[in-house]
PDB file of C-alpha atoms in Angstrom:
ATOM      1  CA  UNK A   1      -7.927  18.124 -18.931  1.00  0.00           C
ATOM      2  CA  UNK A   2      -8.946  18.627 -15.383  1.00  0.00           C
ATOM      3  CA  UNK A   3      -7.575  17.226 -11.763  1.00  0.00           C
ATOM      4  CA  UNK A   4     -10.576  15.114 -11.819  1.00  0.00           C
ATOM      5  CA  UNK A   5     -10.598  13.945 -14.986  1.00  0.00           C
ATOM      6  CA  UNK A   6      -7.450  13.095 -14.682  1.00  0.00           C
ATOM      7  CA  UNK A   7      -7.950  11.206 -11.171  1.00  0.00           C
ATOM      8  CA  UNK A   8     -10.682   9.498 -12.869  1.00  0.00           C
ATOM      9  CA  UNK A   9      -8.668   8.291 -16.163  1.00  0.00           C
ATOM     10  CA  UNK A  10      -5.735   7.125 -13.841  1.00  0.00           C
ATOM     11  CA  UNK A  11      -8.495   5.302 -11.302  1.00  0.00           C
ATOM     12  CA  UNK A  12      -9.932   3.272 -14.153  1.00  0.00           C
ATOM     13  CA  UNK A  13      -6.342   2.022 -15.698  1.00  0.00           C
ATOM     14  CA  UNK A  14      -5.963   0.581 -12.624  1.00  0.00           C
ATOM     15  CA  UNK A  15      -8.670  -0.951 -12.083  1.00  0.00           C
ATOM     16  CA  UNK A  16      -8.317  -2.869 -15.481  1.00  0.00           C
ATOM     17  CA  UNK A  17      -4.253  -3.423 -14.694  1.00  0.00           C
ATOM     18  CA  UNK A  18      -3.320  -6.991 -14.498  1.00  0.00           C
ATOM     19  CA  UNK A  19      -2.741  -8.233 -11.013  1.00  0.00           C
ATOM     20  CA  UNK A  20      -0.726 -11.244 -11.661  1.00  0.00           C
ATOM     21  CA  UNK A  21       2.468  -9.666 -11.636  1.00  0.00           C
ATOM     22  CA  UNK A  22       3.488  -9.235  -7.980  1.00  0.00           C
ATOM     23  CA  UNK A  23       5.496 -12.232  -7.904  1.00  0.00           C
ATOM     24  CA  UNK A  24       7.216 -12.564 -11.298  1.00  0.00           C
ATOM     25  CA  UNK A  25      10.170 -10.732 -12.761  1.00  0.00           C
ATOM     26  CA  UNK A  26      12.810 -10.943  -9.489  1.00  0.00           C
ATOM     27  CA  UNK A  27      16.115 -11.228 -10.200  1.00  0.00           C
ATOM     28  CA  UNK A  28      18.357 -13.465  -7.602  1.00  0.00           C
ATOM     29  CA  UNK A  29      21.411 -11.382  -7.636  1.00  0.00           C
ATOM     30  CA  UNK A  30      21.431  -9.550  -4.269  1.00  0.00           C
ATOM     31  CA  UNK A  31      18.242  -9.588  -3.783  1.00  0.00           C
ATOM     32  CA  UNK A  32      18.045  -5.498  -3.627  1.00  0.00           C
ATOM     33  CA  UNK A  33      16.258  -5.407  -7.062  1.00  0.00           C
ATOM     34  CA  UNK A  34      13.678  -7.869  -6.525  1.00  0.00           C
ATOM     35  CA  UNK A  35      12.826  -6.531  -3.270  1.00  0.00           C
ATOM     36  CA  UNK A  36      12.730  -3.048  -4.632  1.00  0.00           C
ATOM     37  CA  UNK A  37      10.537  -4.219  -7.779  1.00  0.00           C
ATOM     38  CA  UNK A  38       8.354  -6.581  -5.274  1.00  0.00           C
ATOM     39  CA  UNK A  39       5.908  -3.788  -4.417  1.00  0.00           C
ATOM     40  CA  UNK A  40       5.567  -1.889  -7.667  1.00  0.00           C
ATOM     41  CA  UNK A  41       4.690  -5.089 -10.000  1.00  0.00           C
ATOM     42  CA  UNK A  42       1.917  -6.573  -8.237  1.00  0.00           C
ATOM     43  CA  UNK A  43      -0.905  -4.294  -7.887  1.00  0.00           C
ATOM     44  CA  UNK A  44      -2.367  -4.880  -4.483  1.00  0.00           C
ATOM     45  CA  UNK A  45       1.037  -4.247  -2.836  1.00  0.00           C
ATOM     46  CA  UNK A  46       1.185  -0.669  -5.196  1.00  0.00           C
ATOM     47  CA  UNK A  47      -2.245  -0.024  -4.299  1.00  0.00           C
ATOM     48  CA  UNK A  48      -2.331  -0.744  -0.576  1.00  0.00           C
ATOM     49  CA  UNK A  49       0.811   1.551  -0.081  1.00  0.00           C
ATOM     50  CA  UNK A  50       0.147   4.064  -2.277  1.00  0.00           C
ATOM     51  CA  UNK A  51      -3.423   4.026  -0.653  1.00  0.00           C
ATOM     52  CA  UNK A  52      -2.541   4.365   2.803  1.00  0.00           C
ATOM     53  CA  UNK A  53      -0.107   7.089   1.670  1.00  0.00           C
ATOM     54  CA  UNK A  54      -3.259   9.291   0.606  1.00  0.00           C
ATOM     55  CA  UNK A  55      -5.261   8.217   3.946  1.00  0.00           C
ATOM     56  CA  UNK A  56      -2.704   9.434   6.557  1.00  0.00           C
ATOM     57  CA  UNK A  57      -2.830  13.126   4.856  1.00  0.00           C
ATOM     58  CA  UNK A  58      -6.282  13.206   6.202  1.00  0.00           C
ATOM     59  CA  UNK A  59      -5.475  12.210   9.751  1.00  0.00           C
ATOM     60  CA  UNK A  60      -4.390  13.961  12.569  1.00  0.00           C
ATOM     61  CA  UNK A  61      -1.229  15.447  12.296  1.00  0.00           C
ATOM     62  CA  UNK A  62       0.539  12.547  14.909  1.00  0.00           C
ATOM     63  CA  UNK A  63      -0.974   9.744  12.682  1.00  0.00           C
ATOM     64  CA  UNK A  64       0.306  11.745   9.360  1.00  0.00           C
ATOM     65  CA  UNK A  65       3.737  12.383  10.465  1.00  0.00           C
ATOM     66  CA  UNK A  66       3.990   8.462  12.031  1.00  0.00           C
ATOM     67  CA  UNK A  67       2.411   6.390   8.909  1.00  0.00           C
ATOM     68  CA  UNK A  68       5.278   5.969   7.309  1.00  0.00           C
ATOM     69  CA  UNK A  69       6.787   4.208  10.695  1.00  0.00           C
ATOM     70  CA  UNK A  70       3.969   1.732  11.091  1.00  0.00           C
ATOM     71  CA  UNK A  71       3.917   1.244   7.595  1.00  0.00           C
ATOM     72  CA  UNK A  72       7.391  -0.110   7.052  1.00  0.00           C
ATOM     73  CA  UNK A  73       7.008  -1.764  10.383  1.00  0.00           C
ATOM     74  CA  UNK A  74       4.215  -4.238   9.976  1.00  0.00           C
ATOM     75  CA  UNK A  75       6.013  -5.020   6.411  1.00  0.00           C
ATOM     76  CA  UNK A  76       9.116  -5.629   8.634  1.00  0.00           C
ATOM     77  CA  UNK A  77       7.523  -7.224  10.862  1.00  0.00           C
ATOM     78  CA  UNK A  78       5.329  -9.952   8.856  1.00  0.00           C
ATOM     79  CA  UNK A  79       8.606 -10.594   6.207  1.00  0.00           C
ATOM     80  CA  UNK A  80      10.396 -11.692  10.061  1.00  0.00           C
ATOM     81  CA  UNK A  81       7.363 -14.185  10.667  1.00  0.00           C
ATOM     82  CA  UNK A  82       8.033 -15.388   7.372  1.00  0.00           C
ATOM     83  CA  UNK A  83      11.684 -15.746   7.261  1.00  0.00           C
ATOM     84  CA  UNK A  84      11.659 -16.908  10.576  1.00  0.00           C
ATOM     85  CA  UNK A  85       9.228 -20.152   9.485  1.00  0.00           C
ATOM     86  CA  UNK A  86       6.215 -18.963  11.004  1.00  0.00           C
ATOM     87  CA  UNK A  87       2.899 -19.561   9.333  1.00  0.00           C
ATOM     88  CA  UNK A  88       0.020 -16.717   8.676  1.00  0.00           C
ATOM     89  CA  UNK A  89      -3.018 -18.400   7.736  1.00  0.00           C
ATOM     90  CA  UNK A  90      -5.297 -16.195   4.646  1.00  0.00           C
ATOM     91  CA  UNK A  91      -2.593 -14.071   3.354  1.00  0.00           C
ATOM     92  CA  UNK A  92      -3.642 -13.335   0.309  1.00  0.00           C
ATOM     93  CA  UNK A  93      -6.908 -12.374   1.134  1.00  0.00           C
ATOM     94  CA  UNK A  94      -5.545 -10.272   3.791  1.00  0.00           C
ATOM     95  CA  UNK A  95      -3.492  -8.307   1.205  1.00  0.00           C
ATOM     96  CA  UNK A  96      -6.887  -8.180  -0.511  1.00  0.00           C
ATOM     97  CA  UNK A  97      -8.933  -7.003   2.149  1.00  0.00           C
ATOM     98  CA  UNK A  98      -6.370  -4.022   3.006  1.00  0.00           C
ATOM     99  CA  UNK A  99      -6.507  -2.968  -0.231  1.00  0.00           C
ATOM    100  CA  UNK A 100     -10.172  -3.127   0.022  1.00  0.00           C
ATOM    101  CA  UNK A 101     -10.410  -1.652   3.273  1.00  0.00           C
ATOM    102  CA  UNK A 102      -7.953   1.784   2.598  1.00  0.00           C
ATOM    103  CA  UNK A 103      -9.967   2.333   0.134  1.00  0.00           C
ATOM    104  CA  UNK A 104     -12.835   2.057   1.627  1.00  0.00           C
ATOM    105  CA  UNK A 105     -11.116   5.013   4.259  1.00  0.00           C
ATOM    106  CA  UNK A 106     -10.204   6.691   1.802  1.00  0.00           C
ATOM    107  CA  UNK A 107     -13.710   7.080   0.382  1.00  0.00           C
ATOM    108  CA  UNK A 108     -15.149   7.908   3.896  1.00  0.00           C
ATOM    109  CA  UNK A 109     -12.756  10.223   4.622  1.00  0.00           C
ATOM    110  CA  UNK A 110     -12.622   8.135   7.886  1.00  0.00           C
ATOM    111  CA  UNK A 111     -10.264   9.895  10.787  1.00  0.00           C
ATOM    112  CA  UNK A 112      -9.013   7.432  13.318  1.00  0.00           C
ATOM    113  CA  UNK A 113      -7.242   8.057  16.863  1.00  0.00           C
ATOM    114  CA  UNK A 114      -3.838   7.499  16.212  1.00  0.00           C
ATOM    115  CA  UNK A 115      -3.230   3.831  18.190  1.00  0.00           C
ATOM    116  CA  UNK A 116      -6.521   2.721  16.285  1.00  0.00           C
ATOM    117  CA  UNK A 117      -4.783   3.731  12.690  1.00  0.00           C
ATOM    118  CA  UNK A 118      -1.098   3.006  13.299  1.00  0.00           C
ATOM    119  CA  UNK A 119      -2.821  -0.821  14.739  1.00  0.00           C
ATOM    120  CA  UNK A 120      -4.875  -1.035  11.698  1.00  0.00           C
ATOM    121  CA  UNK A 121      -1.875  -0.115   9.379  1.00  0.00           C
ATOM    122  CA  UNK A 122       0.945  -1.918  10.635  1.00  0.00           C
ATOM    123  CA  UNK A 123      -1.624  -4.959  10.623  1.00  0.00           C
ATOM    124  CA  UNK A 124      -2.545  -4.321   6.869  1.00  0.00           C
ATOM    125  CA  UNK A 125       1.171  -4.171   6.219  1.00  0.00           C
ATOM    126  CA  UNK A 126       2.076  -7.236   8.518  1.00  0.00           C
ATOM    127  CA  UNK A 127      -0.002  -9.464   5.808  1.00  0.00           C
ATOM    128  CA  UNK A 128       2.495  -7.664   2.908  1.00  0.00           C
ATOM    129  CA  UNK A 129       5.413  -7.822   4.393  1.00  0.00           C
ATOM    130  CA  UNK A 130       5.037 -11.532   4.874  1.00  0.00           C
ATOM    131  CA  UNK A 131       4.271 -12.645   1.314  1.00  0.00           C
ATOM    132  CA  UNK A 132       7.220 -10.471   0.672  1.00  0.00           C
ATOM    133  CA  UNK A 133       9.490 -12.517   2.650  1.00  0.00           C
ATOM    134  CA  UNK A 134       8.251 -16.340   1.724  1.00  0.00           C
ATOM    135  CA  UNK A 135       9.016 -14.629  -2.061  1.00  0.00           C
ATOM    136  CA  UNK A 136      12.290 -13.845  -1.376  1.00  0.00           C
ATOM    137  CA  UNK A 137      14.757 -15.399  -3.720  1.00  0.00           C
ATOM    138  CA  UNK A 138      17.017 -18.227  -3.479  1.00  0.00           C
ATOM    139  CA  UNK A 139      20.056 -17.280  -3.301  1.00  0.00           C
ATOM    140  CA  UNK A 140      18.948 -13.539  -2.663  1.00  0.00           C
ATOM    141  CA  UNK A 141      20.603 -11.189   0.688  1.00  0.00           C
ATOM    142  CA  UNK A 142      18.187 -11.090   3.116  1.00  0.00           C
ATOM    143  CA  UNK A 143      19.534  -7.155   4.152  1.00  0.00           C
ATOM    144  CA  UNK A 144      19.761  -6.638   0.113  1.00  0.00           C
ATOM    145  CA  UNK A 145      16.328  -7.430  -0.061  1.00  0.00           C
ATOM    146  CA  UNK A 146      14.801  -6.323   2.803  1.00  0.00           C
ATOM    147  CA  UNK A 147      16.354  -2.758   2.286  1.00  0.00           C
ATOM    148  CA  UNK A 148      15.092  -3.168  -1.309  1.00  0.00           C
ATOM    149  CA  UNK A 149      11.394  -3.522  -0.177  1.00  0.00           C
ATOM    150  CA  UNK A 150      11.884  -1.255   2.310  1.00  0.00           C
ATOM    151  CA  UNK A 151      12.647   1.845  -0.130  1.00  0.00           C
ATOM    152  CA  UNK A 152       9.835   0.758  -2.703  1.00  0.00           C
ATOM    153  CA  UNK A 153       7.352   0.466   0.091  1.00  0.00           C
ATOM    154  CA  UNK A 154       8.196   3.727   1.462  1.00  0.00           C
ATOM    155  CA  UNK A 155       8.134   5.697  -2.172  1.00  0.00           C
ATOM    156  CA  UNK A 156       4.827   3.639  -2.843  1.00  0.00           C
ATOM    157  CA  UNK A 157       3.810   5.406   0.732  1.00  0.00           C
ATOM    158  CA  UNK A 158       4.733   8.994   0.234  1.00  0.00           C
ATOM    159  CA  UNK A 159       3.408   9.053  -3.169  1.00  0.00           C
ATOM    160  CA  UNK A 160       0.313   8.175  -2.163  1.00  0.00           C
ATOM    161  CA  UNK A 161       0.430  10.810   0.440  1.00  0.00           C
ATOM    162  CA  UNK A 162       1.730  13.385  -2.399  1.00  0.00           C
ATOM    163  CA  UNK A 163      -1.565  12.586  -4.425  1.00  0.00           C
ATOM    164  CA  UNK A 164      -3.391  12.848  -1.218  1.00  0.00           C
ATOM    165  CA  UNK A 165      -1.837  16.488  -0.780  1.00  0.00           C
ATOM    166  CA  UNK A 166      -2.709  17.217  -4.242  1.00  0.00           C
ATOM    167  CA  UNK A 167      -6.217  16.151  -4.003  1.00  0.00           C
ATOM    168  CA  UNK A 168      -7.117  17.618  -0.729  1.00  0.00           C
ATOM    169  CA  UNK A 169      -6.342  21.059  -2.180  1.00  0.00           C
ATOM    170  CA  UNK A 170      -8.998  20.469  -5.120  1.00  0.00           C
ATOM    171  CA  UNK A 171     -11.905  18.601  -4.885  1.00  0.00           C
ATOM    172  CA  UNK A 172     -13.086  16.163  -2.457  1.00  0.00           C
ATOM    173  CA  UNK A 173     -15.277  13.970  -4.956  1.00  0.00           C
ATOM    174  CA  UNK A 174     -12.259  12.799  -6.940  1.00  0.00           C
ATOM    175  CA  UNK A 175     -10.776  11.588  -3.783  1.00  0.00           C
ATOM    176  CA  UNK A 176     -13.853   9.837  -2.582  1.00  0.00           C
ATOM    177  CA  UNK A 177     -14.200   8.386  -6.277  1.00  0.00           C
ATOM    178  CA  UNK A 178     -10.558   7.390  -5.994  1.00  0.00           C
ATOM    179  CA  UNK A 179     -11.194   5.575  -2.697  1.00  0.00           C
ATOM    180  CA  UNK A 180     -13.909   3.922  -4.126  1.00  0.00           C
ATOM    181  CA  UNK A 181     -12.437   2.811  -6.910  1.00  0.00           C
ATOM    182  CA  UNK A 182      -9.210   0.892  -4.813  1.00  0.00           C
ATOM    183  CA  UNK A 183     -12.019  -0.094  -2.494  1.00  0.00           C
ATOM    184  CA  UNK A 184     -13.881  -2.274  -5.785  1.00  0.00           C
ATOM    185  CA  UNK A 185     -10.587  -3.508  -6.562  1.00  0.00           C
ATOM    186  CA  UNK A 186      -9.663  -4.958  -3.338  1.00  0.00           C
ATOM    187  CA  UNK A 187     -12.804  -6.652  -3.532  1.00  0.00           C
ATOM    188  CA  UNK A 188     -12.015  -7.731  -7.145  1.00  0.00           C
ATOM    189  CA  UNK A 189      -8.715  -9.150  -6.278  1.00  0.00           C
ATOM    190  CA  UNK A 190     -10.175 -10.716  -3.036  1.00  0.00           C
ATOM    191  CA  UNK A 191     -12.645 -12.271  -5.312  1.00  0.00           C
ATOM    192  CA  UNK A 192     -10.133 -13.502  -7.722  1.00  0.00           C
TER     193      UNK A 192
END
């Protein structure tokens, strides 16, 4: 079996993955293994990470070295709006529409100046990183978790950028199907 049939098989079981997920399954305890399993059971979080991951390979070499940074961040930064009792109006769909919208980057191959893309992805994440913190446990450490989240988040990031790596050596169709296909189910889950 090819790269691309592979990339295709993989882009269709998620597509028809449940989505329900993100926020079930935590565990109190610390807090360190629900926020570390908070990212990788729901899959807009899995796909917006992983996602951006395989964007920032494409970008300038600034932008690809710094993703990581804005991407844990904005998911610092929005889980510190939420813990500290702020409100953020449309989250959901905001976690939707990034997930629609790296795609959709993905699929264009779309290079941005670094300020643009860092500004872009930190605000994508900020939208995360605060239904990650309204979800935290009772009873949960806030550094148990946060650390927890962090870690997943980054993995989700730098796997993403791995399969981007791959798939920039072989052929640029699968990656502009792949894009496509995160892209239709951003808009899938934003239509949910």
């Amino acid at each position: 079996m090819n790269t691309f049939t592979r990339l295709l098989m993989a882009s269709g079981l998620m597509v028809t993955a449940t989505a329900a997920s993100a926020h079930a399954g935590h565990d109190a305890g610390t807090g360190f293994t629900s926020g570390l399993l908070h990212p990788m059971l729901g899959l807009d979080h899995l796909l917006a990470m992983a996602a951006i991951g395989f964007w920032s390979v494409r970008q300038g070499n600034t932008m690809k070295q710094i993703t990581p940074l804005f991407v844990i961040g904005g998911m610092i930064l929005g889980a510190g709006l939420a813990w500290g009792g702020m409100s953020l109006p449309g989250v959901e769909t905001g976690i939707s529409l990034s997930v629609m919208l790296a795609g959709i980057l993905i699929a264009t191959m779309a290079k941005l100046p670094t300020a643009v893309g860092g500004s872009l992805v930190a605000a994508f994440m900020v939208f995360h990183g605060f239904a990650h913190g309204t979800e935290m446990p009772a009873g949960a450490t806030l550094v148990a978790y946060l650390v927890g989240f962090s870690i997943a988040t980054l993995a989700l990031t730098y796997a993403g950028r791995g399969l981007g790596a791959l798939m920039q050596k072989t052929d640029h169709r699968a990656g502009r199907i792949l894009g496509g296909v995160v892209a239709a189910t951003g808009a899938l889950l934003a239509a949910a």
